[in-house]
PDB file of C-alpha atoms in Angstrom:
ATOM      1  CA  UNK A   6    -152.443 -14.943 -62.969  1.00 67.00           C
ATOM      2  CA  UNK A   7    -150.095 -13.136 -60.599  1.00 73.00           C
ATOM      3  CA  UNK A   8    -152.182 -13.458 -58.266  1.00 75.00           C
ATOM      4  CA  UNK A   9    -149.770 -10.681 -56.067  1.00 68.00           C
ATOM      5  CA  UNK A  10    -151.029  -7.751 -58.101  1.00 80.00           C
ATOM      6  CA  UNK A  11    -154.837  -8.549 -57.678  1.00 92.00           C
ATOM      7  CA  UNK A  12    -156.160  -6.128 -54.933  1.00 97.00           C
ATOM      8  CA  UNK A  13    -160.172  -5.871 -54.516  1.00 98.00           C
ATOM      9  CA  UNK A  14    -161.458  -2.017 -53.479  1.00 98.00           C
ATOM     10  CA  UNK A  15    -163.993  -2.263 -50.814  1.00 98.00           C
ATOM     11  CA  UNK A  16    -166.453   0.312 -50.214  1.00 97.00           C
ATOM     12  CA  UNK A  17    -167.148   1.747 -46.593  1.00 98.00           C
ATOM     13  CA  UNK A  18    -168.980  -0.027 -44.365  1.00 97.00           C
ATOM     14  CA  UNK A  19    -169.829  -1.343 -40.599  1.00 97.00           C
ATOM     15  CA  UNK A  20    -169.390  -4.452 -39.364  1.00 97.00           C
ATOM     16  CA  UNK A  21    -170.038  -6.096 -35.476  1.00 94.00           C
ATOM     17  CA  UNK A  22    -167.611  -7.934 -34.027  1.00 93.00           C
ATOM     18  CA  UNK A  23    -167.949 -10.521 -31.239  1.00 89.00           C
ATOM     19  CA  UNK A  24    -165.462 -11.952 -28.956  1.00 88.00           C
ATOM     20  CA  UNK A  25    -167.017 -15.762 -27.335  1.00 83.00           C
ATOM     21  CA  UNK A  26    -164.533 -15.658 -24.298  1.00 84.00           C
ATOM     22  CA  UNK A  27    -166.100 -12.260 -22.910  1.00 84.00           C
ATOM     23  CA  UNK A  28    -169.328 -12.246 -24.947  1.00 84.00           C
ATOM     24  CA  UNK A  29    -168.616  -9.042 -25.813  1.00 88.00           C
ATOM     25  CA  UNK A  30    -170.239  -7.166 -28.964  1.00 92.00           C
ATOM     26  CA  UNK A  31    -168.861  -4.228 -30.357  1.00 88.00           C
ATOM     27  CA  UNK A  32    -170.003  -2.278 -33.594  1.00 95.00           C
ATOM     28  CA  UNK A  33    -167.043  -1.023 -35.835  1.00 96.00           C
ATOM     29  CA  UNK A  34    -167.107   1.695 -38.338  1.00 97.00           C
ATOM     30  CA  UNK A  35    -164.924   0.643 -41.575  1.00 97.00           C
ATOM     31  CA  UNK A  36    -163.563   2.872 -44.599  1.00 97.00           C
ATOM     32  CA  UNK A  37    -162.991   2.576 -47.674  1.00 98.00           C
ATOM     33  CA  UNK A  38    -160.189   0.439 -48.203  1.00 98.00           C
ATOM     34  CA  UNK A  39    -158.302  -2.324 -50.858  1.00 98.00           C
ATOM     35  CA  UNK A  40    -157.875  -5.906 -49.988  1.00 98.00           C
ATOM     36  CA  UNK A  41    -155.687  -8.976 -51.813  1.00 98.00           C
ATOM     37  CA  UNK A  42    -157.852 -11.377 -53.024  1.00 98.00           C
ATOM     38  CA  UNK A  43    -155.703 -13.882 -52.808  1.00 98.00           C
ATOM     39  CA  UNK A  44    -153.084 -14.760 -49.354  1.00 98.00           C
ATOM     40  CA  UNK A  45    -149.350 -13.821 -49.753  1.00 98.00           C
ATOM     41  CA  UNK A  46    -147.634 -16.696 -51.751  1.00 98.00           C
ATOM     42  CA  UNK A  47    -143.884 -18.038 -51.234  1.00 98.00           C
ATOM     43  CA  UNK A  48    -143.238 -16.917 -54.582  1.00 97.00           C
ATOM     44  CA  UNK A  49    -144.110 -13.526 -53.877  1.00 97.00           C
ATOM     45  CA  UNK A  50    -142.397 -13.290 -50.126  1.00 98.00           C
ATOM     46  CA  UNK A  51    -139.638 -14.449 -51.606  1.00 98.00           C
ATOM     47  CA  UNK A  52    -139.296 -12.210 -54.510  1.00 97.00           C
ATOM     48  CA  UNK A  53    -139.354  -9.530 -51.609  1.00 98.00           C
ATOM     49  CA  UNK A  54    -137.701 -10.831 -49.159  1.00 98.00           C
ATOM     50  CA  UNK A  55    -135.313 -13.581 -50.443  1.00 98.00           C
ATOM     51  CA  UNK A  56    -136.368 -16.252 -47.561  1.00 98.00           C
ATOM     52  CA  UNK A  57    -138.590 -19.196 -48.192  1.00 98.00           C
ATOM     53  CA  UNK A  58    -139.625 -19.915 -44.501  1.00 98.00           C
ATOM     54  CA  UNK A  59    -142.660 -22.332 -45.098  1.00 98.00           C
ATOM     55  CA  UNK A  60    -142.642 -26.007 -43.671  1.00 97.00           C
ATOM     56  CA  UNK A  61    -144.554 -27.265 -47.315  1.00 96.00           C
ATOM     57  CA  UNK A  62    -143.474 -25.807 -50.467  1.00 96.00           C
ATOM     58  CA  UNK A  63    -144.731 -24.361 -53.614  1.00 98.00           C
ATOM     59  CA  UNK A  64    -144.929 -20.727 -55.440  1.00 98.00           C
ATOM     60  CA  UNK A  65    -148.307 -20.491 -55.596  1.00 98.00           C
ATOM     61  CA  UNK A  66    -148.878 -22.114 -51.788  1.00 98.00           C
ATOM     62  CA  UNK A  67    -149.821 -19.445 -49.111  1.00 98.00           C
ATOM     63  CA  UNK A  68    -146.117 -18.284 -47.423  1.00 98.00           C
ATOM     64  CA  UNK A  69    -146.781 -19.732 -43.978  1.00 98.00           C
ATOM     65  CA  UNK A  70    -144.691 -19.999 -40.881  1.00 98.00           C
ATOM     66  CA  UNK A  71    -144.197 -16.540 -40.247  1.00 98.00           C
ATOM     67  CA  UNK A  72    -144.798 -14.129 -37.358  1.00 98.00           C
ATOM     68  CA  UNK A  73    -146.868 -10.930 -37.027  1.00 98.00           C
ATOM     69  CA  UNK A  74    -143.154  -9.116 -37.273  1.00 98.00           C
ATOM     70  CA  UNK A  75    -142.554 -11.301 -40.733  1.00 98.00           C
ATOM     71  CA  UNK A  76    -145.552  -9.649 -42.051  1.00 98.00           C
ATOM     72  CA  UNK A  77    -145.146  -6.034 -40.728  1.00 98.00           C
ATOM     73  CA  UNK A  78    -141.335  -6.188 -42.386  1.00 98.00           C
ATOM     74  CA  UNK A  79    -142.671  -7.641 -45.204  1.00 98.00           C
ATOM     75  CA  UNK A  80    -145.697  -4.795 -45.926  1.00 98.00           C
ATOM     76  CA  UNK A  81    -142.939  -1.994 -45.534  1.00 98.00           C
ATOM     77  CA  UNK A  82    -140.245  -3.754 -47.877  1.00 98.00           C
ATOM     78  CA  UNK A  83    -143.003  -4.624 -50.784  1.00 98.00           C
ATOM     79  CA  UNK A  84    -143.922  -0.569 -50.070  1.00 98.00           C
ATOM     80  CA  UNK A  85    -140.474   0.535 -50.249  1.00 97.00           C
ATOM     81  CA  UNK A  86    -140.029  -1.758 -53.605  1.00 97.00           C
ATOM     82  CA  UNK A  87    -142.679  -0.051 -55.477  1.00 97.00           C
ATOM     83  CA  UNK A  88    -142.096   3.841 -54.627  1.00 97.00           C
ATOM     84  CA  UNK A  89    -144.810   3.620 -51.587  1.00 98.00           C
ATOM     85  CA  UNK A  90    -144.901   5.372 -48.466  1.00 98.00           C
ATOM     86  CA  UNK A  91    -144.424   2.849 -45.389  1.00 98.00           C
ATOM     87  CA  UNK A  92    -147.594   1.897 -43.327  1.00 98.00           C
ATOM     88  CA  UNK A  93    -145.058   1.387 -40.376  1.00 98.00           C
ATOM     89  CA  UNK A  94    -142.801   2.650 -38.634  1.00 97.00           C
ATOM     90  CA  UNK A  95    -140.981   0.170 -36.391  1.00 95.00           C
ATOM     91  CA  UNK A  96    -138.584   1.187 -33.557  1.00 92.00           C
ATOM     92  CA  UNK A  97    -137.163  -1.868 -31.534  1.00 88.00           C
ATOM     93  CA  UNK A  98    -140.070  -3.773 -30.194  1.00 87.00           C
ATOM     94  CA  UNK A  99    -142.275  -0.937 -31.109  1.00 93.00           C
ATOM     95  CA  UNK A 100    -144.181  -0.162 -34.175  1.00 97.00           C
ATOM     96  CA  UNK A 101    -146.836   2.671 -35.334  1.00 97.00           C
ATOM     97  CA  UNK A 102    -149.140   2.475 -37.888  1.00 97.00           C
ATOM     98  CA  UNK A 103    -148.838   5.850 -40.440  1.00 97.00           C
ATOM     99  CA  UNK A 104    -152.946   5.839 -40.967  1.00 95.00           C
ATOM    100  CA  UNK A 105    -152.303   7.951 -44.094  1.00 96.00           C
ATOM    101  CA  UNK A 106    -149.595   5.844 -46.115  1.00 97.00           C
ATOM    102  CA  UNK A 107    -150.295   4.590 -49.226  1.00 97.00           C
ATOM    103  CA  UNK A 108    -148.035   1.319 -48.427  1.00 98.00           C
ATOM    104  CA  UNK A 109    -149.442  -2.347 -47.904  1.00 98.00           C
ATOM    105  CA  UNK A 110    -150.367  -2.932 -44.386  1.00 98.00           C
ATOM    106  CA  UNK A 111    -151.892  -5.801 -42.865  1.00 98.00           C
ATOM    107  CA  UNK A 112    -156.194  -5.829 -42.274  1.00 98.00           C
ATOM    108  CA  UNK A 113    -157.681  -4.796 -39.290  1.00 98.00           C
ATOM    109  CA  UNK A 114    -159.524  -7.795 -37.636  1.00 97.00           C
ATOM    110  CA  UNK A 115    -162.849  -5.353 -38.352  1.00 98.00           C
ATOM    111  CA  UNK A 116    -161.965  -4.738 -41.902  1.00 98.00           C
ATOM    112  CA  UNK A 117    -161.046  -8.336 -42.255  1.00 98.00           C
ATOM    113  CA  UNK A 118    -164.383  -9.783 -40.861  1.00 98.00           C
ATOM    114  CA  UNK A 119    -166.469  -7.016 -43.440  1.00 98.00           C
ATOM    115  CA  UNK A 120    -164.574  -8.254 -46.130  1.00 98.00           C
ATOM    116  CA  UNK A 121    -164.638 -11.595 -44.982  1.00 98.00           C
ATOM    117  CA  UNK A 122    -168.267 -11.752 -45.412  1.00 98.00           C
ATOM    118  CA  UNK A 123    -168.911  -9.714 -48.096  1.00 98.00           C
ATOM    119  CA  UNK A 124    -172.359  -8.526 -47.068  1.00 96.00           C
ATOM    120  CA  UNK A 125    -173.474 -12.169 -45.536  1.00 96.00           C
ATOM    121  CA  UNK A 126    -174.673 -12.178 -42.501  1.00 93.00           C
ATOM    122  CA  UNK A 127    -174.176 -16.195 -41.463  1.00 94.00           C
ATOM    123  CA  UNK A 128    -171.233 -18.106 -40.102  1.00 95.00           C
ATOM    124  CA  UNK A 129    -169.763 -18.571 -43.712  1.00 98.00           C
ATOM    125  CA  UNK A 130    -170.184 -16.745 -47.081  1.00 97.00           C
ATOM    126  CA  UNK A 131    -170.841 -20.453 -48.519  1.00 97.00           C
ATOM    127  CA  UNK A 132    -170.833 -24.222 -48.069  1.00 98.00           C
ATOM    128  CA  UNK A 133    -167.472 -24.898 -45.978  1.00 98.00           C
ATOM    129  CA  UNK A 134    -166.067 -27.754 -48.201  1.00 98.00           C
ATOM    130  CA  UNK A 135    -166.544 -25.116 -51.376  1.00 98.00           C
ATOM    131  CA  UNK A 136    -164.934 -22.050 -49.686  1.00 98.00           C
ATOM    132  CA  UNK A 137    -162.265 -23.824 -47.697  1.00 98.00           C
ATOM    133  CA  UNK A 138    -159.519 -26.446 -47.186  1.00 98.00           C
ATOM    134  CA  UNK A 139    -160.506 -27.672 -43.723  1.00 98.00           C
ATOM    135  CA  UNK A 140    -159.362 -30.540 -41.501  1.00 98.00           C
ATOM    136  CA  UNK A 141    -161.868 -32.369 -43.378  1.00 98.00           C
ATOM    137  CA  UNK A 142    -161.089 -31.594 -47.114  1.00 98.00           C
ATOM    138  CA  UNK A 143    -157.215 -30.568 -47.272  1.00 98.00           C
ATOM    139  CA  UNK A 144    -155.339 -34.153 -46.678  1.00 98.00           C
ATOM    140  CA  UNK A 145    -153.066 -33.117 -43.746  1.00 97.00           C
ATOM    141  CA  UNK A 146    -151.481 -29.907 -45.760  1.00 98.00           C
ATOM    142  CA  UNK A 147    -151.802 -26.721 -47.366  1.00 98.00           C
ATOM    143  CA  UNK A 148    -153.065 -26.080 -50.851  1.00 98.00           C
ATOM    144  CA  UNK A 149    -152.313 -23.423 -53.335  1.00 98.00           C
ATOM    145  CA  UNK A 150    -154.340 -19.981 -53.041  1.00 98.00           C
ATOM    146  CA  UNK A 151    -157.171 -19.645 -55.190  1.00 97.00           C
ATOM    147  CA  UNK A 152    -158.373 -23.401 -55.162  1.00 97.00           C
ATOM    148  CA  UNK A 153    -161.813 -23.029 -53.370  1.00 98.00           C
ATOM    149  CA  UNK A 154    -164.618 -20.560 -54.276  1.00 98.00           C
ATOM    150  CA  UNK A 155    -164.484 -17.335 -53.737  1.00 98.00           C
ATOM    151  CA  UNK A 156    -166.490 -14.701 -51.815  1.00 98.00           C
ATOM    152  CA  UNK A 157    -169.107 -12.607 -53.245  1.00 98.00           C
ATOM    153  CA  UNK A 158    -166.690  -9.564 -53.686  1.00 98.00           C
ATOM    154  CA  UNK A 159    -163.629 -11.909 -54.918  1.00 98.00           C
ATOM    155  CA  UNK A 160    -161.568 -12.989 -52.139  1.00 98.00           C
ATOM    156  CA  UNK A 161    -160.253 -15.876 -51.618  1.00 98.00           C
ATOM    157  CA  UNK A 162    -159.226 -18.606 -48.987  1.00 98.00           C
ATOM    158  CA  UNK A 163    -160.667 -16.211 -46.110  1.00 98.00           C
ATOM    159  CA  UNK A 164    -161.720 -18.921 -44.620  1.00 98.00           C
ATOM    160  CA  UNK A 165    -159.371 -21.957 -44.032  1.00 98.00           C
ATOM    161  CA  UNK A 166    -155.788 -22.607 -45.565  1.00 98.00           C
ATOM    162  CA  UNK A 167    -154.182 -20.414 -43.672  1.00 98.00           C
ATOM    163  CA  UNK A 168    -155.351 -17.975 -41.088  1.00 98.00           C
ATOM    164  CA  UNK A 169    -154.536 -14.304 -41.785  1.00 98.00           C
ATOM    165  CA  UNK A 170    -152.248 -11.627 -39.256  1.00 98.00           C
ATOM    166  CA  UNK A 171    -154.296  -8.773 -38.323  1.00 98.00           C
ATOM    167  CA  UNK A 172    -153.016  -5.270 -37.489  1.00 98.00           C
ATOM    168  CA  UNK A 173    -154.848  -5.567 -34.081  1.00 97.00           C
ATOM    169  CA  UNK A 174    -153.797  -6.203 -30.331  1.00 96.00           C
ATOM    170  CA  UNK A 175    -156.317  -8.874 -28.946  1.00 95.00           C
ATOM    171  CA  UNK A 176    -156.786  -7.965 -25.373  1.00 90.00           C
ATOM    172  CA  UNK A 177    -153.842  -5.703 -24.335  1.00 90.00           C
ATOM    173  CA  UNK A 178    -154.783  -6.420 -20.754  1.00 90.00           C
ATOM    174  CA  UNK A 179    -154.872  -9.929 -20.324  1.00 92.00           C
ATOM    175  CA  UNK A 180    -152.653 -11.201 -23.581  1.00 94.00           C
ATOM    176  CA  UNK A 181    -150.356  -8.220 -23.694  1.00 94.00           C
ATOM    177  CA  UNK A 182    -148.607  -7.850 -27.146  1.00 96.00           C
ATOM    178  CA  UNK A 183    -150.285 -10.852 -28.528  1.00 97.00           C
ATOM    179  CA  UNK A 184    -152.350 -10.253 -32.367  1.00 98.00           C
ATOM    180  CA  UNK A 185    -155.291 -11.483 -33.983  1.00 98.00           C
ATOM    181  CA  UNK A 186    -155.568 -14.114 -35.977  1.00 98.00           C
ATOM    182  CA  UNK A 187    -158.511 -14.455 -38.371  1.00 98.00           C
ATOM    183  CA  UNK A 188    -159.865 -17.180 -40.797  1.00 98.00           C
ATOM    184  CA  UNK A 189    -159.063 -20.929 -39.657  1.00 98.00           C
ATOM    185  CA  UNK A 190    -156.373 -23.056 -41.022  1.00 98.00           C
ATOM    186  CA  UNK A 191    -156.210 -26.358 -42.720  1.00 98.00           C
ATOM    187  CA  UNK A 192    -155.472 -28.411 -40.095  1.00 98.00           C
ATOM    188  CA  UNK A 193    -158.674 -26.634 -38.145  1.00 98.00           C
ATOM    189  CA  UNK A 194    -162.406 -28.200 -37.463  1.00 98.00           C
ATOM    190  CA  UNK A 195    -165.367 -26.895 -39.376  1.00 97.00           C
ATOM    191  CA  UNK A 196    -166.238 -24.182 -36.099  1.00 96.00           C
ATOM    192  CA  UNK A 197    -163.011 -22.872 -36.528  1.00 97.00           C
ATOM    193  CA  UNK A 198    -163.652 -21.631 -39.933  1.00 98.00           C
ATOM    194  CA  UNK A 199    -166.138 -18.878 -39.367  1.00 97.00           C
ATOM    195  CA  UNK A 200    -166.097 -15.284 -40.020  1.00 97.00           C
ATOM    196  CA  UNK A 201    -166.510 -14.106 -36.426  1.00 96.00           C
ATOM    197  CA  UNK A 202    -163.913 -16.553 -35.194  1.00 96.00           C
ATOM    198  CA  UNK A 203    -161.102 -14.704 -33.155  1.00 95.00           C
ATOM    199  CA  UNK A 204    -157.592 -16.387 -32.504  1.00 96.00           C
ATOM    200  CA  UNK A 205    -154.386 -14.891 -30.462  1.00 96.00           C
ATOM    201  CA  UNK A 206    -150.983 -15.388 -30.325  1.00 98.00           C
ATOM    202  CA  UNK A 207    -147.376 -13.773 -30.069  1.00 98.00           C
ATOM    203  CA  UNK A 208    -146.057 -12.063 -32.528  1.00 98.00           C
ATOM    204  CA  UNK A 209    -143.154 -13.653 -32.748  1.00 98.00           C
ATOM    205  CA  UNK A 210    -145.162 -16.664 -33.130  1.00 98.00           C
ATOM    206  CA  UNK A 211    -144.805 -18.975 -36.912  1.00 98.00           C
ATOM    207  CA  UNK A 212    -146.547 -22.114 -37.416  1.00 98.00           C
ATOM    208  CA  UNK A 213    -147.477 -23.765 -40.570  1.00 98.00           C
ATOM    209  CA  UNK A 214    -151.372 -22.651 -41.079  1.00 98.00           C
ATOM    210  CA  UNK A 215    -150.484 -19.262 -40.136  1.00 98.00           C
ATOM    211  CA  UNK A 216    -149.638 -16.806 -42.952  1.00 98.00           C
ATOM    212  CA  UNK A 217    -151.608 -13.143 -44.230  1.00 98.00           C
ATOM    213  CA  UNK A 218    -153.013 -11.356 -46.729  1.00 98.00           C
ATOM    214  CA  UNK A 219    -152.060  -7.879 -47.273  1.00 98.00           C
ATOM    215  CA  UNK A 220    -154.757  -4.330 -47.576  1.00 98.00           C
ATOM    216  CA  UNK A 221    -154.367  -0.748 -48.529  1.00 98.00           C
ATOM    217  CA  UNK A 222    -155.424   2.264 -47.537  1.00 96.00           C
ATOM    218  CA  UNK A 223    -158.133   4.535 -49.587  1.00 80.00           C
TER     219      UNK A 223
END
């Protein structure tokens, strides 16, 4: 399967989101919108791209160990490859999103978590060590996309792996630039690997259990 071409069409929707650190609650309206069922491999960033940055490797392996700017470049060049209209424009240190581009684009953290749990309403869309490679399940690495079960509408390796990029700025005034993060990692603990779980970090940052899936508009 090329696992790059499979995109799942979600129907419109709201979600709620919840941040721990600020118990904060916030209700999100989402449209209609297409997801990857499957993360970004190395074999497909590289057929884009022509880098191989993992730390691990393997085609069919999650691409990992690349920033929020990795991604964004990557969205527009896959776009630009197949005759699409750019989701971003970038400009220096600055990027805007074009809301009505046909082009990949990373999820936002709302429609991630709606996809994410695919009309559940608990911490997971299934038993952890079925959905997930986990600190407990994954022997000390990552694992090639598609292994574990996946959601009710299709998608796999939300949770665990590798987390996903978001679109979204965390807290703009207390983190800055820094972007959310979504989904747990292989190397995380069982809480980690929840649908409402938020991380944060730079987005220049790469690490090796941090990778993305991509969405489209419409």
């Amino acid at each position: 399967m090329d696992t790059s071409r499979v995109m799942v069409s979600i129907s419109a929707g709201r979600v709620q989101l919840t941040d721990r650190r600020t118990e904060r609650r916030w209700s999100v309206e989402v449209e209609a919108y297409r997801l990857a069922a499957f993360p970004v491999t190395q074999a497909e960033y590289a057929q884009v791209t022509g880098e191989r940055p993992s730390a691990s490797t393997g085609d069919r392996r999650p691409v990992e160990s690349v920033s929020w700017w990795d991604a964004i470049r990557f969205c527009n060049a896959r776009s630009a490859r197949e005759g699409l209209r750019p989701a971003y424009r970038v400009d220096g240190e600055h990027v805007d999103w074009d809301v009505a581009a046909d082009g990949y684009r990373l999820p936002t953290e709302a429609e991630w978590e709606y996809a994410c749990r695919a009309g559940t309403t608990g911490p997971r869309y299934g038993p952890l060590d079925d959905i997930a490679w986990y600190r407990d399940n994954s022997g000390g690495h990552v694992h090639e996309v598609g292994g574990r079960q996946p959601n009710a509408w299709g998608l796999y390796d939300m949770l665990g792996n590798v987390w996903d990029w978001c679109w979204d700025v965390y807290d703009a005034q207390v983190y800055g630039s820094y972007r959310v993060l979504r989904g747990g990692g292989w190397f995380d603990e069982h809480w980690s690997c929840r649908a409402s779980v938020r991380r944060r970090s730079h987005p220049t940052f790469t690490v090796d259990d941090v990778g993305f899936r991509l969405a489209r508009s419409g």
